[in-house]
mmCIF file of N, CA and C in Angstrom:
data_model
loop_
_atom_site.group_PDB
_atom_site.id
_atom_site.type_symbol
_atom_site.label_atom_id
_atom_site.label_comp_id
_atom_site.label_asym_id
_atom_site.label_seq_id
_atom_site.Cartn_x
_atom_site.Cartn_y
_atom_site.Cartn_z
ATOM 1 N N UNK P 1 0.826 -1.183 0.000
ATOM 2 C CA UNK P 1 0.000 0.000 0.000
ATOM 3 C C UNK P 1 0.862 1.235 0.000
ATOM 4 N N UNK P 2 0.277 2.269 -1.211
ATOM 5 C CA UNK P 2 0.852 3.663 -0.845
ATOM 6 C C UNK P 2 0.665 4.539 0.254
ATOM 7 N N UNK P 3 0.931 5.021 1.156
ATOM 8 C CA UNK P 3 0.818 5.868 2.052
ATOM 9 C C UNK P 3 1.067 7.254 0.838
ATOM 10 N N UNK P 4 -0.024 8.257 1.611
ATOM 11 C CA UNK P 4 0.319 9.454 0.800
ATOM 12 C C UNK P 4 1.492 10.405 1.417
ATOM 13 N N UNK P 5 2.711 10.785 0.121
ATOM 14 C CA UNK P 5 3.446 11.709 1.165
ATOM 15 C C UNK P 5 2.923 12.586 2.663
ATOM 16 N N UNK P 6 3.841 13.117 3.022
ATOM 17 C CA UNK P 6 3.716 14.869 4.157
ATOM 18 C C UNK P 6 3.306 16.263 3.100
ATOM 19 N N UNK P 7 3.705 16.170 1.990
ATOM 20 C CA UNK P 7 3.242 17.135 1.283
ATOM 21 C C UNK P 7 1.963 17.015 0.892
ATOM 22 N N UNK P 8 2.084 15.777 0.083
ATOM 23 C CA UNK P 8 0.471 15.505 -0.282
ATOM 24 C C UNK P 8 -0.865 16.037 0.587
ATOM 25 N N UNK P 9 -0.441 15.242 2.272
ATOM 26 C CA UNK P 9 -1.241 15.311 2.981
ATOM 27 C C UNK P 9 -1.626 16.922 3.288
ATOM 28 N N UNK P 10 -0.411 17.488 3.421
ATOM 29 C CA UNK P 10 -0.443 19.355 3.915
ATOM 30 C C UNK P 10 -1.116 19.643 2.421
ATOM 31 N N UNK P 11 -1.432 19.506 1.509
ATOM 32 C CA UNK P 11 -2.072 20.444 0.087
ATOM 33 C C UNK P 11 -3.405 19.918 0.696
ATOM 34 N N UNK P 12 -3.968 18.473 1.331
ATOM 35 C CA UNK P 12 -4.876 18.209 1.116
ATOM 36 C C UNK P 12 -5.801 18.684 2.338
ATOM 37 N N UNK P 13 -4.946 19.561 3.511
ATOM 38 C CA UNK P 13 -5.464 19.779 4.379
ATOM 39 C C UNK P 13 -5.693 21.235 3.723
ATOM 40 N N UNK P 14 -4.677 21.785 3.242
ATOM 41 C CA UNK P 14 -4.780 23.430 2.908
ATOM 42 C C UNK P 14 -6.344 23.232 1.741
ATOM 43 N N UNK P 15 -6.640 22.553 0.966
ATOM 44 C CA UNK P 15 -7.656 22.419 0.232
ATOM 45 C C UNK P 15 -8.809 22.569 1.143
ATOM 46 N N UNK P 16 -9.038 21.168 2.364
ATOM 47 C CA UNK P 16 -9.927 21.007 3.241
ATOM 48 C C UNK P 16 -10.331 22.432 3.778
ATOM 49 N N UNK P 17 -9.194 23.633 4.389
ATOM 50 C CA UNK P 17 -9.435 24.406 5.067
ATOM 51 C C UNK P 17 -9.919 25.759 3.723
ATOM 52 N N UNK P 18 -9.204 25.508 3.057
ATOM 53 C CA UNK P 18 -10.258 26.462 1.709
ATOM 54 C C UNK P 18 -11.475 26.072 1.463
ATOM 55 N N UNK P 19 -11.364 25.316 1.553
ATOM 56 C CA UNK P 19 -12.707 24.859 1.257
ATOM 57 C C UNK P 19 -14.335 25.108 2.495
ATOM 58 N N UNK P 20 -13.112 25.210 3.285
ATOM 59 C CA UNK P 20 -14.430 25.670 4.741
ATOM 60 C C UNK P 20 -14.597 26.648 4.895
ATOM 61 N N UNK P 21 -13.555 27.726 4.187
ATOM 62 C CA UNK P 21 -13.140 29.489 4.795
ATOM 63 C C UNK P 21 -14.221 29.475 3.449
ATOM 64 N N UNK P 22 -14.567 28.896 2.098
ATOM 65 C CA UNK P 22 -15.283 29.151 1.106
ATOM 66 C C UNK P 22 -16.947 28.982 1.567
ATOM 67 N N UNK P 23 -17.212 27.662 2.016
ATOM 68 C CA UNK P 23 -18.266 27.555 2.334
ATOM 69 C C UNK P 23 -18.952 28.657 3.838
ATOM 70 N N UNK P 24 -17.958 29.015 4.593
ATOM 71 C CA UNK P 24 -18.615 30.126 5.653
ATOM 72 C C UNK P 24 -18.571 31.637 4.983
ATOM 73 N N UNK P 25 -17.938 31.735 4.184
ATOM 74 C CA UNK P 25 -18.397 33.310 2.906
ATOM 75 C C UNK P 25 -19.324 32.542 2.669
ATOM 76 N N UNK P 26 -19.370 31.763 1.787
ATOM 77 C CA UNK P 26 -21.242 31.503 1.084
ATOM 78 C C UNK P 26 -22.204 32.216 2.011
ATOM 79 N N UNK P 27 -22.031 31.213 3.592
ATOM 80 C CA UNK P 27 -22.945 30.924 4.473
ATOM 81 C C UNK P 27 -23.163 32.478 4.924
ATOM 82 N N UNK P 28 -21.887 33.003 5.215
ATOM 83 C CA UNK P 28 -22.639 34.949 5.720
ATOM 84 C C UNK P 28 -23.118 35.418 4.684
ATOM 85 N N UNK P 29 -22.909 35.278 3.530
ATOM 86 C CA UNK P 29 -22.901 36.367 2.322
ATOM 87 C C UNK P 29 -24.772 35.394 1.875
ATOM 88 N N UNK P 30 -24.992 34.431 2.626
ATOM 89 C CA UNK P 30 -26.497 34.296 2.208
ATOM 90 C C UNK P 30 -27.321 34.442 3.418
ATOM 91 N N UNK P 31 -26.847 34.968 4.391
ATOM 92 C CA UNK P 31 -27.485 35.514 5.577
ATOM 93 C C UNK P 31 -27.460 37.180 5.381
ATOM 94 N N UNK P 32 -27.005 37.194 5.006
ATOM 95 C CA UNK P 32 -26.855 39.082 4.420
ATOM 96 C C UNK P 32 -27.886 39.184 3.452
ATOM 97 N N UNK P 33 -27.652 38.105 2.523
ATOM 98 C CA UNK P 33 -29.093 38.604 1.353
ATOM 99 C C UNK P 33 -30.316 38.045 2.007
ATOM 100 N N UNK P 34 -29.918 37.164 2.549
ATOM 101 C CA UNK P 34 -31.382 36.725 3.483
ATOM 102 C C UNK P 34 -32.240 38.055 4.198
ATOM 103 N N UNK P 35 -30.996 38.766 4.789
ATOM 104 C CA UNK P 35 -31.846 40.153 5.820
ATOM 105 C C UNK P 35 -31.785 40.757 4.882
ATOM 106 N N UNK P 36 -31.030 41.199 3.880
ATOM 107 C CA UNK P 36 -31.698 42.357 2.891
ATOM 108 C C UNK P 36 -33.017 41.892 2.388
ATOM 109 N N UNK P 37 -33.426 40.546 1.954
ATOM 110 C CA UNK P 37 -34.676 40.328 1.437
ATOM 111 C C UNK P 37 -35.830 40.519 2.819
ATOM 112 N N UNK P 38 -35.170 40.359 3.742
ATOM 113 C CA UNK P 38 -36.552 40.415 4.861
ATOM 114 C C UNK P 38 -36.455 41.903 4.686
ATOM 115 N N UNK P 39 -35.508 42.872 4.838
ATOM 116 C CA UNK P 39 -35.756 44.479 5.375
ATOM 117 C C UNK P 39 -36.583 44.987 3.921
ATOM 118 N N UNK P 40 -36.523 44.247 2.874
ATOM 119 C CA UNK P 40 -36.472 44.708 1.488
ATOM 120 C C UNK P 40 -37.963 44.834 1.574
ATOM 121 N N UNK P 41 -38.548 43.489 1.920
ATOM 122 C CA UNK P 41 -40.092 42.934 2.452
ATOM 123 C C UNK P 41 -40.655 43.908 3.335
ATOM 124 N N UNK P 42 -40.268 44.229 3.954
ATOM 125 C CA UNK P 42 -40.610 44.942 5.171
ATOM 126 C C UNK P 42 -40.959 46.139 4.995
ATOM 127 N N UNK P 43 -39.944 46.624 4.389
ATOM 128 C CA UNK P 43 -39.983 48.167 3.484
ATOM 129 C C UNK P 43 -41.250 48.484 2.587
ATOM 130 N N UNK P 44 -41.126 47.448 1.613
ATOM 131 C CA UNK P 44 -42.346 47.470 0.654
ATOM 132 C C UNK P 44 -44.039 47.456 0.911
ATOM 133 N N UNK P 45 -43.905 46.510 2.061
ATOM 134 C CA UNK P 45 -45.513 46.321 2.947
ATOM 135 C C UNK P 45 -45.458 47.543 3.259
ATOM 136 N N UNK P 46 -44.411 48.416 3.698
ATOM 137 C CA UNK P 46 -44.985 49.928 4.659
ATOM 138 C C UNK P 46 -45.050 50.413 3.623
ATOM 139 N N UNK P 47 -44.444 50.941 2.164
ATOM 140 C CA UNK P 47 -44.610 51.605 1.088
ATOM 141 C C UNK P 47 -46.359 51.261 0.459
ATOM 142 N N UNK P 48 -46.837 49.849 0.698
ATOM 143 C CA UNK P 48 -47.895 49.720 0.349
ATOM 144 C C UNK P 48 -48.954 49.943 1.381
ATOM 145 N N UNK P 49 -48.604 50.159 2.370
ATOM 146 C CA UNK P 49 -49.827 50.257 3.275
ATOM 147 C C UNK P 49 -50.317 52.194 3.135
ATOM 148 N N UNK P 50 -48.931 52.687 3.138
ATOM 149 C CA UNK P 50 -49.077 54.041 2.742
ATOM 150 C C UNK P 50 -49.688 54.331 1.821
ATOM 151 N N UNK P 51 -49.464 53.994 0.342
ATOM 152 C CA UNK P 51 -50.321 54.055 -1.002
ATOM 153 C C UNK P 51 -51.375 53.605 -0.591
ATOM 154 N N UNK P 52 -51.827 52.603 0.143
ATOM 155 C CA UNK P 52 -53.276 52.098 0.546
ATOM 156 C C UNK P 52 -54.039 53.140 0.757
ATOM 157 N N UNK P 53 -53.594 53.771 1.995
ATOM 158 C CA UNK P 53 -54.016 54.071 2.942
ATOM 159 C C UNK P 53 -54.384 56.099 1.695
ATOM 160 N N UNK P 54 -53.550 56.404 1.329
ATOM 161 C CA UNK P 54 -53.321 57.577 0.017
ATOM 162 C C UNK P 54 -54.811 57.106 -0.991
ATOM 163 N N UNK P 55 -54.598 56.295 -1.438
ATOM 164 C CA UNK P 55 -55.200 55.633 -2.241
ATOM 165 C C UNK P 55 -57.441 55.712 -1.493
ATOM 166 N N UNK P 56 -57.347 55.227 -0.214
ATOM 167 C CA UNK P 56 -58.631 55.662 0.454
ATOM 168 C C UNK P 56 -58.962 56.732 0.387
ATOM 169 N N UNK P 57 -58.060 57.793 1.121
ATOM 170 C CA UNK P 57 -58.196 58.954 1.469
ATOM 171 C C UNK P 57 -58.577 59.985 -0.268
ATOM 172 N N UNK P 58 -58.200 59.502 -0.873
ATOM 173 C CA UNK P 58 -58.328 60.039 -2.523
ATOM 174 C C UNK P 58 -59.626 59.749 -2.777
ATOM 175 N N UNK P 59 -60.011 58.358 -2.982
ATOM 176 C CA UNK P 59 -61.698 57.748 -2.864
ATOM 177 C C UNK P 59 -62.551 58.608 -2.387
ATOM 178 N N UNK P 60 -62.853 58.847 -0.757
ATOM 179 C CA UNK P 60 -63.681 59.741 -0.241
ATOM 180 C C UNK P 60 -63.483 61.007 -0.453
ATOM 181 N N UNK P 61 -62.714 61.873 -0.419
ATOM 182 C CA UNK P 61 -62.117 62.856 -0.913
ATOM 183 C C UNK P 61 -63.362 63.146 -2.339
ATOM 184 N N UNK P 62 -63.042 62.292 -3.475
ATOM 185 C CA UNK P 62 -63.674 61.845 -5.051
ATOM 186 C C UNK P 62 -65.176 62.010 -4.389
ATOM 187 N N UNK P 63 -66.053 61.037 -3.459
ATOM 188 C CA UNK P 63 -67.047 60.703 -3.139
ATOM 189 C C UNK P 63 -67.628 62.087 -2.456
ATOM 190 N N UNK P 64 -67.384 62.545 -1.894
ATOM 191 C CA UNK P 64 -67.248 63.920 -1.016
ATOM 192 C C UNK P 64 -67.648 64.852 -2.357
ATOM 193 N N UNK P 65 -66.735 64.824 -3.128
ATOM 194 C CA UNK P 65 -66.478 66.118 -4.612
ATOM 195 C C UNK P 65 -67.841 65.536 -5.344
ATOM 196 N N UNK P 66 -67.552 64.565 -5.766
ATOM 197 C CA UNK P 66 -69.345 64.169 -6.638
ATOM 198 C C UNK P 66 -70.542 64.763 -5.857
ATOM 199 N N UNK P 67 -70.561 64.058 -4.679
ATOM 200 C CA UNK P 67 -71.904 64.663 -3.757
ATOM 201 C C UNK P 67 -72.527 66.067 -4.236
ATOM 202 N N UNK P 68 -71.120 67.418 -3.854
ATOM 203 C CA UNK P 68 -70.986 68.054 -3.805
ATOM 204 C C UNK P 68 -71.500 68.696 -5.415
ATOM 205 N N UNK P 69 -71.053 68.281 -6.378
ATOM 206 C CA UNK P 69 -71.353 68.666 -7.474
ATOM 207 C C UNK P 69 -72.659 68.330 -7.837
ATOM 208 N N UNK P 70 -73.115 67.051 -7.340
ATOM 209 C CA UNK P 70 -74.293 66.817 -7.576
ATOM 210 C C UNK P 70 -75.478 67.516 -6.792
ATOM 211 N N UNK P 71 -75.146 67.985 -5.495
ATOM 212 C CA UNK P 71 -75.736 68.658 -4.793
ATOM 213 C C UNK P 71 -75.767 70.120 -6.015
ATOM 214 N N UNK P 72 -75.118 70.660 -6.549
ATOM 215 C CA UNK P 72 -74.926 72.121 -6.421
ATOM 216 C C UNK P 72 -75.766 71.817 -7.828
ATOM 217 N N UNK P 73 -75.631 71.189 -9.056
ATOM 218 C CA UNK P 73 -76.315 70.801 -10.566
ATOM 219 C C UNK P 73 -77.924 70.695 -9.656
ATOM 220 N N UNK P 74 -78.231 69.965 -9.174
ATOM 221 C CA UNK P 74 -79.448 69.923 -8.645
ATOM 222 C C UNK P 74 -80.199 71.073 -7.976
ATOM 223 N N UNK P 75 -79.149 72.246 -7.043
ATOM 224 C CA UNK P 75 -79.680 73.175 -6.835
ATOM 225 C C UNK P 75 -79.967 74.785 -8.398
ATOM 226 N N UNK P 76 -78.842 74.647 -8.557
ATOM 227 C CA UNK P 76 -79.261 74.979 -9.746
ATOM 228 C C UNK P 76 -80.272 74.889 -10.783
ATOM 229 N N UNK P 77 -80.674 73.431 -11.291
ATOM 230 C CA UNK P 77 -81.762 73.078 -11.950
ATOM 231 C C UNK P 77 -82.998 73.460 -11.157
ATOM 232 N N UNK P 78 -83.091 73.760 -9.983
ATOM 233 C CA UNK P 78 -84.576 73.653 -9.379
ATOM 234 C C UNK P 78 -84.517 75.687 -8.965
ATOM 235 N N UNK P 79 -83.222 76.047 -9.128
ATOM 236 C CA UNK P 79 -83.505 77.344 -8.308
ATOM 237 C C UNK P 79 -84.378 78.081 -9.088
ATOM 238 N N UNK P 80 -84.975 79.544 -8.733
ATOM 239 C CA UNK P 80 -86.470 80.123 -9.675
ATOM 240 C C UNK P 80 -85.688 80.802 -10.630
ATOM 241 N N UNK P 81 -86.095 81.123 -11.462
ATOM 242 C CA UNK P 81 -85.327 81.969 -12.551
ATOM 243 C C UNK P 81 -85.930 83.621 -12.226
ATOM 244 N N UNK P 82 -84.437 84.181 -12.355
ATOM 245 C CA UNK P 82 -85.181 85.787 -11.606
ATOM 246 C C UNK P 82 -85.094 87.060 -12.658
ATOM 247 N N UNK P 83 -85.378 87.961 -12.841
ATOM 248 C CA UNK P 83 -85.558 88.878 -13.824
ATOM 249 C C UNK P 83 -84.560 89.110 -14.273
ATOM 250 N N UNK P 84 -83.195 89.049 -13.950
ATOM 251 C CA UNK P 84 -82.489 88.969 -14.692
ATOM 252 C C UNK P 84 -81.852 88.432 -15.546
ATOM 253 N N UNK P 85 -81.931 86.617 -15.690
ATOM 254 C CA UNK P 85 -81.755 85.856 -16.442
ATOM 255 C C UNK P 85 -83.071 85.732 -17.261
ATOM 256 N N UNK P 86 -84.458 86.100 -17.351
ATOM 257 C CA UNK P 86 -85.112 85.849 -18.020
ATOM 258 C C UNK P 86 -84.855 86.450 -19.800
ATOM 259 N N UNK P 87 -84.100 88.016 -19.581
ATOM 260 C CA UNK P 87 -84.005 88.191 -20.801
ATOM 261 C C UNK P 87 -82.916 88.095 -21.632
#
């Protein structure tokens, strides 16, 4: 049987230990995009709850303005006609 040299063995440990210093970068560098995707998430729900919330306030606002117009076309149509618009 071959036994593997002292060199052999030292490349194959220096590999082993690259190989672990490689896989714990992976491992932070996908815990980093992990919290950027949660803060990213997080961010966006409040950006949408705001537009929501913009988005209501515009609605009634609209609902409020129709009333209003419709109120005023209606007073108009019924008000008396007075000597001065008659001629």
């Amino acid at each position: 049987m071959n036994s593997p040299n002292p060199r052999q063995r030292n490349n194959d440990k220096c590999k082993d230990g690259g190989e672990n210093e490689d896989i714990e970068v992976l491992r932070k560098e996908y815990r980093n995009m992990q919290a950027n995707r949660n803060a990213f998430a997080h961010e966006s729900d409040q950006v949408l709850r705001r537009q929501q919330a913009t988005l209501d306030k515009l609605r009634a606002e609209n609902e409020t303005l129709k009333a209003d117009v419709a109120r005023l076309q209606t007073r108009h149509m019924t008000r008396p006609i007075n000597s001065f618009e008659q001629s």
